[in-house]
Amino acid sequence: MKVARKAASAAHRPRRVVKLGRPSLASVKQLDREILDAAASVFLAKGYGAASMDAVTQAARISKPTLYSRYRNKADLFRSVVEDRRSQWAVAAARTNWMLGDTLEQRLRHYVASVFTWATSADVRAFDALLQTAPEEIARPLQKSRHDHMIK
């Protein structure tokens, strides 16, 4: 019985070892990435309304102070998750820029093909559906940002 309790309590402990002193830039970036990935998973699984900061801390295996030192509230975290994912998509899309042609027609064809590819991506569609679960005051600026980026 004691072994089962130890195993169960070990599963709920944070995986990080607390070190004294300032963390390295690499470890801070890694932690930020883990938080955003965990938050994305929570938001995608539960939707905006049912997701909580507690669920994100559990998924990322971090403490509440660690999460709240980076994001004031769920809305800020949500915005960061969406913008981070869009940034990842932009980097991936830019990898095909070598295929741009010299003429306007070639460039437009490339652009249309790129938009179609991204619009039908499961990840993009999941995030579009996720935006529908967010309050309008949060979702609308993010949707406008996406639209403005596509036009640019």
CSV table of N, CA and C in Angstrom, one decimal:
chain,number,residue,atom,x,y,z
A,1,MET,N,0.8,-1.2,0.0
A,1,MET,CA,0.0,0.0,0.0
A,1,MET,C,0.9,1.3,0.0
A,2,LYS,N,2.0,1.2,0.8
A,2,LYS,CA,2.8,2.4,0.8
A,2,LYS,C,3.5,2.7,-0.5
A,3,VAL,N,3.8,1.6,-1.3
A,3,VAL,CA,4.4,1.8,-2.6
A,3,VAL,C,3.5,2.5,-3.5
A,4,ALA,N,2.2,2.1,-3.5
A,4,ALA,CA,1.2,2.7,-4.4
A,4,ALA,C,1.0,4.2,-4.1
A,5,ARG,N,1.0,4.5,-2.8
A,5,ARG,CA,0.9,6.0,-2.4
A,5,ARG,C,2.1,6.8,-2.8
A,6,LYS,N,3.3,6.2,-2.7
A,6,LYS,CA,4.5,6.9,-3.1
A,6,LYS,C,4.5,7.1,-4.6
A,7,ALA,N,4.1,6.1,-5.4
A,7,ALA,CA,4.0,6.2,-6.8
A,7,ALA,C,3.0,7.3,-7.2
A,8,ALA,N,1.9,7.3,-6.6
A,8,ALA,CA,0.8,8.2,-6.9
A,8,ALA,C,1.2,9.6,-6.6
A,9,SER,N,1.9,9.8,-5.4
A,9,SER,CA,2.3,11.2,-5.0
A,9,SER,C,3.5,11.6,-5.9
A,10,ALA,N,4.3,10.7,-6.3
A,10,ALA,CA,5.4,11.1,-7.2
A,10,ALA,C,4.9,11.6,-8.6
A,11,ALA,N,3.8,11.1,-9.0
A,11,ALA,CA,3.2,11.5,-10.3
A,11,ALA,C,2.8,12.9,-10.3
A,12,HIS,N,2.4,13.5,-9.1
A,12,HIS,CA,1.9,14.8,-9.0
A,12,HIS,C,2.9,15.8,-8.6
A,13,ARG,N,4.1,15.4,-8.4
A,13,ARG,CA,5.2,16.4,-8.1
A,13,ARG,C,5.7,17.0,-9.3
A,14,PRO,N,6.1,18.3,-9.2
A,14,PRO,CA,6.7,18.9,-10.4
A,14,PRO,C,8.0,18.2,-10.8
A,15,ARG,N,8.2,18.1,-12.1
A,15,ARG,CA,9.4,17.4,-12.6
A,15,ARG,C,10.7,18.2,-12.5
A,16,ARG,N,10.5,19.4,-12.2
A,16,ARG,CA,11.7,20.3,-12.2
A,16,ARG,C,12.4,20.2,-10.9
A,17,VAL,N,13.7,20.3,-11.0
A,17,VAL,CA,14.5,20.4,-9.8
A,17,VAL,C,14.8,21.9,-9.6
A,18,VAL,N,14.5,22.4,-8.4
A,18,VAL,CA,14.7,23.8,-8.1
A,18,VAL,C,16.1,24.0,-7.8
A,19,LYS,N,16.7,24.9,-8.6
A,19,LYS,CA,18.1,25.3,-8.5
A,19,LYS,C,18.1,26.7,-8.0
A,20,LEU,N,19.1,27.0,-7.2
A,20,LEU,CA,19.3,28.4,-6.8
A,20,LEU,C,20.0,29.2,-7.8
A,21,GLY,N,19.7,30.5,-7.8
A,21,GLY,CA,20.4,31.4,-8.8
A,21,GLY,C,19.5,31.6,-10.0
A,22,ARG,N,20.0,32.4,-10.9
A,22,ARG,CA,19.3,32.8,-12.1
A,22,ARG,C,19.3,31.6,-13.1
A,23,PRO,N,18.2,31.2,-13.7
A,23,PRO,CA,18.2,30.2,-14.7
A,23,PRO,C,18.8,30.6,-16.0
A,24,SER,N,19.3,29.7,-16.7
A,24,SER,CA,20.0,30.1,-18.0
A,24,SER,C,18.9,30.5,-19.0
A,25,LEU,N,19.3,31.2,-20.0
A,25,LEU,CA,18.4,31.7,-21.1
A,25,LEU,C,17.8,30.5,-21.8
A,26,ALA,N,18.6,29.5,-22.0
A,26,ALA,CA,18.0,28.2,-22.7
A,26,ALA,C,17.0,27.6,-21.8
A,27,SER,N,17.2,27.5,-20.5
A,27,SER,CA,16.2,26.8,-19.7
A,27,SER,C,14.9,27.7,-19.6
A,28,VAL,N,15.0,29.0,-19.6
A,28,VAL,CA,13.9,29.9,-19.6
A,28,VAL,C,13.1,29.7,-20.9
A,29,LYS,N,13.8,29.7,-22.0
A,29,LYS,CA,13.1,29.5,-23.3
A,29,LYS,C,12.4,28.1,-23.4
A,30,GLN,N,13.1,27.1,-22.8
A,30,GLN,CA,12.5,25.8,-22.8
A,30,GLN,C,11.2,25.7,-22.0
A,31,LEU,N,11.3,26.3,-20.8
A,31,LEU,CA,10.1,26.4,-19.9
A,31,LEU,C,9.0,27.1,-20.6
A,32,ASP,N,9.3,28.3,-21.2
A,32,ASP,CA,8.2,29.0,-21.9
A,32,ASP,C,7.6,28.2,-23.0
A,33,ARG,N,8.4,27.4,-23.8
A,33,ARG,CA,7.9,26.5,-24.8
A,33,ARG,C,7.0,25.5,-24.2
A,34,GLU,N,7.4,24.9,-23.1
A,34,GLU,CA,6.6,23.8,-22.5
A,34,GLU,C,5.3,24.4,-22.0
A,35,ILE,N,5.3,25.6,-21.4
A,35,ILE,CA,4.1,26.2,-20.9
A,35,ILE,C,3.1,26.4,-22.1
A,36,LEU,N,3.6,27.0,-23.2
A,36,LEU,CA,2.7,27.3,-24.3
A,36,LEU,C,2.2,26.0,-25.0
A,37,ASP,N,3.0,25.0,-25.1
A,37,ASP,CA,2.6,23.7,-25.6
A,37,ASP,C,1.5,23.1,-24.7
A,38,ALA,N,1.8,23.1,-23.4
A,38,ALA,CA,0.8,22.5,-22.5
A,38,ALA,C,-0.5,23.3,-22.5
A,39,ALA,N,-0.4,24.6,-22.5
A,39,ALA,CA,-1.6,25.5,-22.6
A,39,ALA,C,-2.4,25.2,-23.9
A,40,ALA,N,-1.7,25.1,-25.0
A,40,ALA,CA,-2.4,24.8,-26.2
A,40,ALA,C,-3.1,23.5,-26.1
A,41,SER,N,-2.5,22.5,-25.6
A,41,SER,CA,-3.2,21.2,-25.4
A,41,SER,C,-4.4,21.3,-24.5
A,42,VAL,N,-4.3,22.1,-23.5
A,42,VAL,CA,-5.5,22.2,-22.6
A,42,VAL,C,-6.6,23.0,-23.3
A,43,PHE,N,-6.3,24.1,-23.9
A,43,PHE,CA,-7.3,24.9,-24.6
A,43,PHE,C,-7.9,24.0,-25.7
A,44,LEU,N,-7.1,23.3,-26.5
A,44,LEU,CA,-7.7,22.5,-27.6
A,44,LEU,C,-8.6,21.4,-27.1
A,45,ALA,N,-8.2,20.8,-25.9
A,45,ALA,CA,-9.0,19.7,-25.4
A,45,ALA,C,-10.3,20.2,-24.7
A,46,LYS,N,-10.2,21.3,-24.0
A,46,LYS,CA,-11.4,21.7,-23.2
A,46,LYS,C,-12.1,22.9,-23.8
A,47,GLY,N,-11.5,23.7,-24.7
A,47,GLY,CA,-12.1,24.9,-25.2
A,47,GLY,C,-11.8,26.0,-24.2
A,48,TYR,N,-12.0,27.2,-24.6
A,48,TYR,CA,-11.6,28.4,-23.8
A,48,TYR,C,-12.3,28.4,-22.4
A,49,GLY,N,-13.6,28.2,-22.4
A,49,GLY,CA,-14.4,28.4,-21.2
A,49,GLY,C,-14.0,27.3,-20.2
A,50,ALA,N,-13.8,26.1,-20.5
A,50,ALA,CA,-13.6,25.0,-19.6
A,50,ALA,C,-12.1,24.9,-19.2
A,51,ALA,N,-11.2,25.5,-19.9
A,51,ALA,CA,-9.8,25.5,-19.6
A,51,ALA,C,-9.5,26.4,-18.4
A,52,SER,N,-8.6,26.0,-17.6
A,52,SER,CA,-8.2,26.8,-16.4
A,52,SER,C,-6.7,26.9,-16.3
A,53,MET,N,-6.3,27.9,-15.5
A,53,MET,CA,-4.9,28.1,-15.3
A,53,MET,C,-4.4,26.9,-14.4
A,54,ASP,N,-5.2,26.3,-13.6
A,54,ASP,CA,-4.8,25.1,-12.8
A,54,ASP,C,-4.6,24.0,-13.7
A,55,ALA,N,-5.4,23.8,-14.7
A,55,ALA,CA,-5.2,22.7,-15.7
A,55,ALA,C,-3.9,22.9,-16.4
A,56,VAL,N,-3.6,24.1,-16.7
A,56,VAL,CA,-2.3,24.4,-17.5
A,56,VAL,C,-1.1,24.1,-16.5
A,57,THR,N,-1.2,24.5,-15.3
A,57,THR,CA,-0.1,24.2,-14.4
A,57,THR,C,0.1,22.7,-14.2
A,58,GLN,N,-0.9,22.0,-14.2
A,58,GLN,CA,-0.8,20.5,-14.0
A,58,GLN,C,-0.3,19.9,-15.3
A,59,ALA,N,-0.7,20.4,-16.5
A,59,ALA,CA,-0.3,19.8,-17.7
A,59,ALA,C,1.2,20.1,-18.0
A,60,ALA,N,1.6,21.3,-17.6
A,60,ALA,CA,3.0,21.8,-17.8
A,60,ALA,C,3.9,21.3,-16.6
A,61,ARG,N,3.3,20.8,-15.5
A,61,ARG,CA,4.0,20.4,-14.3
A,61,ARG,C,4.9,21.6,-13.8
A,62,ILE,N,4.2,22.7,-13.6
A,62,ILE,CA,4.8,23.9,-13.0
A,62,ILE,C,3.9,24.4,-11.9
A,63,SER,N,4.4,25.3,-11.1
A,63,SER,CA,3.7,25.9,-10.0
A,63,SER,C,2.8,27.1,-10.5
A,64,LYS,N,1.8,27.4,-9.8
A,64,LYS,CA,1.0,28.6,-10.1
A,64,LYS,C,1.8,29.9,-10.2
A,65,PRO,N,2.7,30.1,-9.2
A,65,PRO,CA,3.5,31.3,-9.3
A,65,PRO,C,4.4,31.4,-10.6
A,66,THR,N,4.9,30.3,-11.1
A,66,THR,CA,5.6,30.3,-12.3
A,66,THR,C,4.7,30.7,-13.5
A,67,LEU,N,3.5,30.2,-13.5
A,67,LEU,CA,2.6,30.5,-14.6
A,67,LEU,C,2.2,32.0,-14.5
A,68,TYR,N,1.8,32.4,-13.3
A,68,TYR,CA,1.3,33.8,-13.2
A,68,TYR,C,2.4,34.8,-13.3
A,69,SER,N,3.6,34.4,-13.1
A,69,SER,CA,4.7,35.4,-13.3
A,69,SER,C,4.9,35.7,-14.8
A,70,ARG,N,4.4,34.8,-15.7
A,70,ARG,CA,4.5,35.0,-17.1
A,70,ARG,C,3.2,35.6,-17.7
A,71,TYR,N,2.0,35.1,-17.2
A,71,TYR,CA,0.7,35.5,-17.7
A,71,TYR,C,-0.2,35.9,-16.6
A,72,ARG,N,-0.8,37.1,-16.7
A,72,ARG,CA,-1.6,37.7,-15.7
A,72,ARG,C,-2.9,36.9,-15.5
A,73,ASN,N,-3.4,36.3,-16.6
A,73,ASN,CA,-4.7,35.6,-16.5
A,73,ASN,C,-4.9,34.7,-17.7
A,74,LYS,N,-6.0,34.0,-17.8
A,74,LYS,CA,-6.2,33.0,-18.8
A,74,LYS,C,-6.3,33.7,-20.2
A,75,ALA,N,-6.9,34.9,-20.3
A,75,ALA,CA,-7.0,35.6,-21.5
A,75,ALA,C,-5.6,35.9,-22.1
A,76,ASP,N,-4.7,36.4,-21.3
A,76,ASP,CA,-3.3,36.7,-21.7
A,76,ASP,C,-2.6,35.4,-22.2
A,77,LEU,N,-2.8,34.3,-21.5
A,77,LEU,CA,-2.2,33.0,-21.9
A,77,LEU,C,-2.8,32.6,-23.2
A,78,PHE,N,-4.1,32.7,-23.3
A,78,PHE,CA,-4.7,32.3,-24.6
A,78,PHE,C,-4.2,33.1,-25.8
A,79,ARG,N,-4.1,34.4,-25.6
A,79,ARG,CA,-3.6,35.2,-26.7
A,79,ARG,C,-2.2,34.8,-27.1
A,80,SER,N,-1.4,34.5,-26.1
A,80,SER,CA,0.0,34.1,-26.3
A,80,SER,C,0.1,32.7,-27.0
A,81,VAL,N,-0.8,31.8,-26.7
A,81,VAL,CA,-0.8,30.5,-27.3
A,81,VAL,C,-1.2,30.7,-28.8
A,82,VAL,N,-2.2,31.5,-29.1
A,82,VAL,CA,-2.7,31.6,-30.4
A,82,VAL,C,-1.6,32.3,-31.3
A,83,GLU,N,-1.0,33.4,-30.7
A,83,GLU,CA,0.0,34.1,-31.5
A,83,GLU,C,1.3,33.3,-31.6
A,84,ASP,N,1.6,32.5,-30.6
A,84,ASP,CA,2.8,31.6,-30.8
A,84,ASP,C,2.5,30.6,-31.9
A,85,ARG,N,1.3,30.0,-31.9
A,85,ARG,CA,1.1,29.0,-33.0
A,85,ARG,C,1.1,29.6,-34.4
A,86,ARG,N,0.5,30.8,-34.5
A,86,ARG,CA,0.6,31.5,-35.7
A,86,ARG,C,2.0,31.9,-36.2
A,87,SER,N,2.8,32.2,-35.2
A,87,SER,CA,4.2,32.5,-35.5
A,87,SER,C,4.9,31.2,-36.0
A,88,GLN,N,4.6,30.1,-35.4
A,88,GLN,CA,5.2,28.8,-35.9
A,88,GLN,C,4.7,28.5,-37.3
A,89,TRP,N,3.4,28.8,-37.6
A,89,TRP,CA,2.9,28.5,-38.9
A,89,TRP,C,3.6,29.5,-40.0
A,90,ALA,N,3.8,30.7,-39.6
A,90,ALA,CA,4.4,31.7,-40.5
A,90,ALA,C,5.9,31.2,-40.8
A,91,VAL,N,6.6,30.7,-39.8
A,91,VAL,CA,7.9,30.2,-40.1
A,91,VAL,C,7.9,29.0,-41.1
A,92,ALA,N,7.0,28.1,-40.8
A,92,ALA,CA,6.8,27.0,-41.7
A,92,ALA,C,6.4,27.4,-43.1
A,93,ALA,N,5.5,28.3,-43.2
A,93,ALA,CA,5.1,28.8,-44.5
A,93,ALA,C,6.2,29.5,-45.3
A,94,ALA,N,7.0,30.2,-44.6
A,94,ALA,CA,8.1,30.9,-45.2
A,94,ALA,C,9.1,30.0,-45.8
A,95,ARG,N,9.2,28.8,-45.4
A,95,ARG,CA,10.1,27.8,-45.9
A,95,ARG,C,9.8,27.5,-47.4
A,96,THR,N,8.6,27.8,-47.9
A,96,THR,CA,8.3,27.6,-49.3
A,96,THR,C,8.4,28.8,-50.1
A,97,ASN,N,8.9,29.9,-49.6
A,97,ASN,CA,9.1,31.1,-50.3
A,97,ASN,C,10.1,31.0,-51.5
A,98,TRP,N,10.9,30.0,-51.4
A,98,TRP,CA,11.8,29.7,-52.5
A,98,TRP,C,11.1,29.4,-53.8
A,99,MET,N,9.8,28.9,-53.6
A,99,MET,CA,9.0,28.5,-54.8
A,99,MET,C,8.3,29.7,-55.5
A,100,LEU,N,8.4,30.9,-54.9
A,100,LEU,CA,7.8,32.1,-55.5
A,100,LEU,C,8.5,32.3,-56.9
A,101,GLY,N,7.6,32.6,-57.8
A,101,GLY,CA,8.1,32.8,-59.2
A,101,GLY,C,8.5,34.3,-59.4
A,102,ASP,N,8.8,34.6,-60.6
A,102,ASP,CA,9.2,36.0,-60.9
A,102,ASP,C,8.0,36.8,-61.3
A,103,THR,N,6.9,36.2,-61.8
A,103,THR,CA,5.8,37.0,-62.3
A,103,THR,C,4.7,37.1,-61.3
A,104,LEU,N,3.8,38.0,-61.5
A,104,LEU,CA,2.7,38.2,-60.6
A,104,LEU,C,1.8,37.0,-60.5
A,105,GLU,N,1.6,36.4,-61.7
A,105,GLU,CA,0.8,35.2,-61.8
A,105,GLU,C,1.4,34.0,-61.0
A,106,GLN,N,2.7,33.8,-61.1
A,106,GLN,CA,3.3,32.7,-60.4
A,106,GLN,C,3.3,33.0,-58.9
A,107,ARG,N,3.4,34.2,-58.5
A,107,ARG,CA,3.4,34.6,-57.0
A,107,ARG,C,2.0,34.4,-56.5
A,108,LEU,N,1.0,34.8,-57.3
A,108,LEU,CA,-0.4,34.6,-56.8
A,108,LEU,C,-0.8,33.1,-56.7
A,109,ARG,N,-0.3,32.4,-57.7
A,109,ARG,CA,-0.6,30.9,-57.6
A,109,ARG,C,0.0,30.3,-56.4
A,110,HIS,N,1.2,30.7,-56.1
A,110,HIS,CA,1.9,30.2,-54.9
A,110,HIS,C,1.1,30.6,-53.7
A,111,TYR,N,0.7,31.9,-53.6
A,111,TYR,CA,0.0,32.4,-52.5
A,111,TYR,C,-1.3,31.6,-52.3
A,112,VAL,N,-2.1,31.4,-53.3
A,112,VAL,CA,-3.4,30.7,-53.2
A,112,VAL,C,-3.1,29.2,-52.8
A,113,ALA,N,-2.1,28.6,-53.3
A,113,ALA,CA,-1.8,27.2,-52.9
A,113,ALA,C,-1.4,27.2,-51.4
A,114,SER,N,-0.7,28.2,-51.0
A,114,SER,CA,-0.2,28.2,-49.6
A,114,SER,C,-1.4,28.4,-48.7
A,115,VAL,N,-2.3,29.4,-49.0
A,115,VAL,CA,-3.5,29.6,-48.2
A,115,VAL,C,-4.4,28.4,-48.1
A,116,PHE,N,-4.5,27.7,-49.3
A,116,PHE,CA,-5.4,26.5,-49.3
A,116,PHE,C,-4.8,25.4,-48.4
A,117,THR,N,-3.5,25.2,-48.5
A,117,THR,CA,-2.8,24.2,-47.7
A,117,THR,C,-3.0,24.5,-46.2
A,118,TRP,N,-2.7,25.8,-45.8
A,118,TRP,CA,-2.9,26.1,-44.4
A,118,TRP,C,-4.3,26.1,-43.9
A,119,ALA,N,-5.2,26.5,-44.8
A,119,ALA,CA,-6.6,26.6,-44.4
A,119,ALA,C,-7.2,25.2,-44.2
A,120,THR,N,-6.6,24.2,-44.8
A,120,THR,CA,-7.1,22.8,-44.7
A,120,THR,C,-6.3,22.0,-43.7
A,121,SER,N,-5.3,22.6,-43.1
A,121,SER,CA,-4.5,21.9,-42.1
A,121,SER,C,-5.3,21.6,-40.8
A,122,ALA,N,-5.2,20.4,-40.3
A,122,ALA,CA,-5.9,20.0,-39.1
A,122,ALA,C,-5.6,20.9,-37.9
A,123,ASP,N,-4.4,21.3,-37.8
A,123,ASP,CA,-4.0,22.2,-36.7
A,123,ASP,C,-4.6,23.6,-36.8
A,124,VAL,N,-4.6,24.1,-38.0
A,124,VAL,CA,-5.2,25.4,-38.2
A,124,VAL,C,-6.7,25.4,-38.0
A,125,ARG,N,-7.3,24.3,-38.5
A,125,ARG,CA,-8.8,24.2,-38.3
A,125,ARG,C,-9.1,24.0,-36.8
A,126,ALA,N,-8.3,23.3,-36.1
A,126,ALA,CA,-8.5,23.1,-34.6
A,126,ALA,C,-8.4,24.5,-33.9
A,127,PHE,N,-7.5,25.3,-34.3
A,127,PHE,CA,-7.3,26.6,-33.6
A,127,PHE,C,-8.4,27.5,-34.1
A,128,ASP,N,-8.9,27.4,-35.3
A,128,ASP,CA,-10.1,28.2,-35.7
A,128,ASP,C,-11.3,27.9,-34.9
A,129,ALA,N,-11.5,26.6,-34.7
A,129,ALA,CA,-12.6,26.1,-33.8
A,129,ALA,C,-12.4,26.6,-32.4
A,130,LEU,N,-11.2,26.6,-31.9
A,130,LEU,CA,-10.9,27.0,-30.6
A,130,LEU,C,-11.2,28.5,-30.4
A,131,LEU,N,-10.9,29.3,-31.4
A,131,LEU,CA,-11.2,30.7,-31.3
A,131,LEU,C,-12.7,31.0,-31.2
A,132,GLN,N,-13.5,30.1,-31.7
A,132,GLN,CA,-15.0,30.2,-31.6
A,132,GLN,C,-15.5,30.0,-30.2
A,133,THR,N,-14.7,29.3,-29.3
A,133,THR,CA,-15.0,29.1,-28.0
A,133,THR,C,-14.6,30.3,-27.0
A,134,ALA,N,-13.8,31.2,-27.6
A,134,ALA,CA,-13.4,32.3,-26.7
A,134,ALA,C,-14.4,33.5,-26.8
A,135,PRO,N,-14.4,34.2,-25.7
A,135,PRO,CA,-15.2,35.4,-25.7
A,135,PRO,C,-14.9,36.4,-26.9
A,136,GLU,N,-15.9,37.0,-27.4
A,136,GLU,CA,-15.7,37.9,-28.6
A,136,GLU,C,-14.6,38.9,-28.4
A,137,GLU,N,-14.5,39.5,-27.2
A,137,GLU,CA,-13.5,40.6,-27.0
A,137,GLU,C,-12.1,40.0,-27.1
A,138,ILE,N,-11.9,38.7,-26.9
A,138,ILE,CA,-10.6,38.1,-27.1
A,138,ILE,C,-10.4,37.6,-28.5
A,139,ALA,N,-11.4,36.9,-29.0
A,139,ALA,CA,-11.3,36.3,-30.3
A,139,ALA,C,-11.3,37.3,-31.5
A,140,ARG,N,-12.1,38.3,-31.4
A,140,ARG,CA,-12.1,39.2,-32.6
A,140,ARG,C,-10.8,39.9,-32.9
A,141,PRO,N,-10.0,40.4,-31.9
A,141,PRO,CA,-8.7,41.0,-32.3
A,141,PRO,C,-7.7,39.9,-32.8
A,142,LEU,N,-7.8,38.7,-32.3
A,142,LEU,CA,-7.0,37.6,-32.9
A,142,LEU,C,-7.3,37.3,-34.3
A,143,GLN,N,-8.6,37.3,-34.6
A,143,GLN,CA,-9.1,37.0,-35.9
A,143,GLN,C,-8.7,38.1,-36.9
A,144,LYS,N,-8.8,39.4,-36.4
A,144,LYS,CA,-8.4,40.5,-37.2
A,144,LYS,C,-6.9,40.5,-37.5
A,145,SER,N,-6.1,40.1,-36.5
A,145,SER,CA,-4.7,40.0,-36.6
A,145,SER,C,-4.3,38.9,-37.7
A,146,ARG,N,-5.0,37.8,-37.7
A,146,ARG,CA,-4.8,36.8,-38.7
A,146,ARG,C,-5.1,37.3,-40.1
A,147,HIS,N,-6.2,38.0,-40.2
A,147,HIS,CA,-6.7,38.5,-41.5
A,147,HIS,C,-5.6,39.5,-42.0
A,148,ASP,N,-5.2,40.4,-41.1
A,148,ASP,CA,-4.2,41.4,-41.5
A,148,ASP,C,-2.9,40.8,-41.9
A,149,HIS,N,-2.5,39.7,-41.2
A,149,HIS,CA,-1.2,39.0,-41.6
A,149,HIS,C,-1.4,38.4,-43.0
A,150,MET,N,-2.5,37.8,-43.2
A,150,MET,CA,-2.7,37.2,-44.6
A,150,MET,C,-2.7,38.2,-45.7
A,151,ILE,N,-3.3,39.3,-45.4
A,151,ILE,CA,-3.3,40.4,-46.5
A,151,ILE,C,-1.9,40.9,-46.7
A,152,LYS,N,-1.2,41.1,-45.6
A,152,LYS,CA,0.2,41.6,-45.7
A,152,LYS,C,1.0,40.7,-46.5
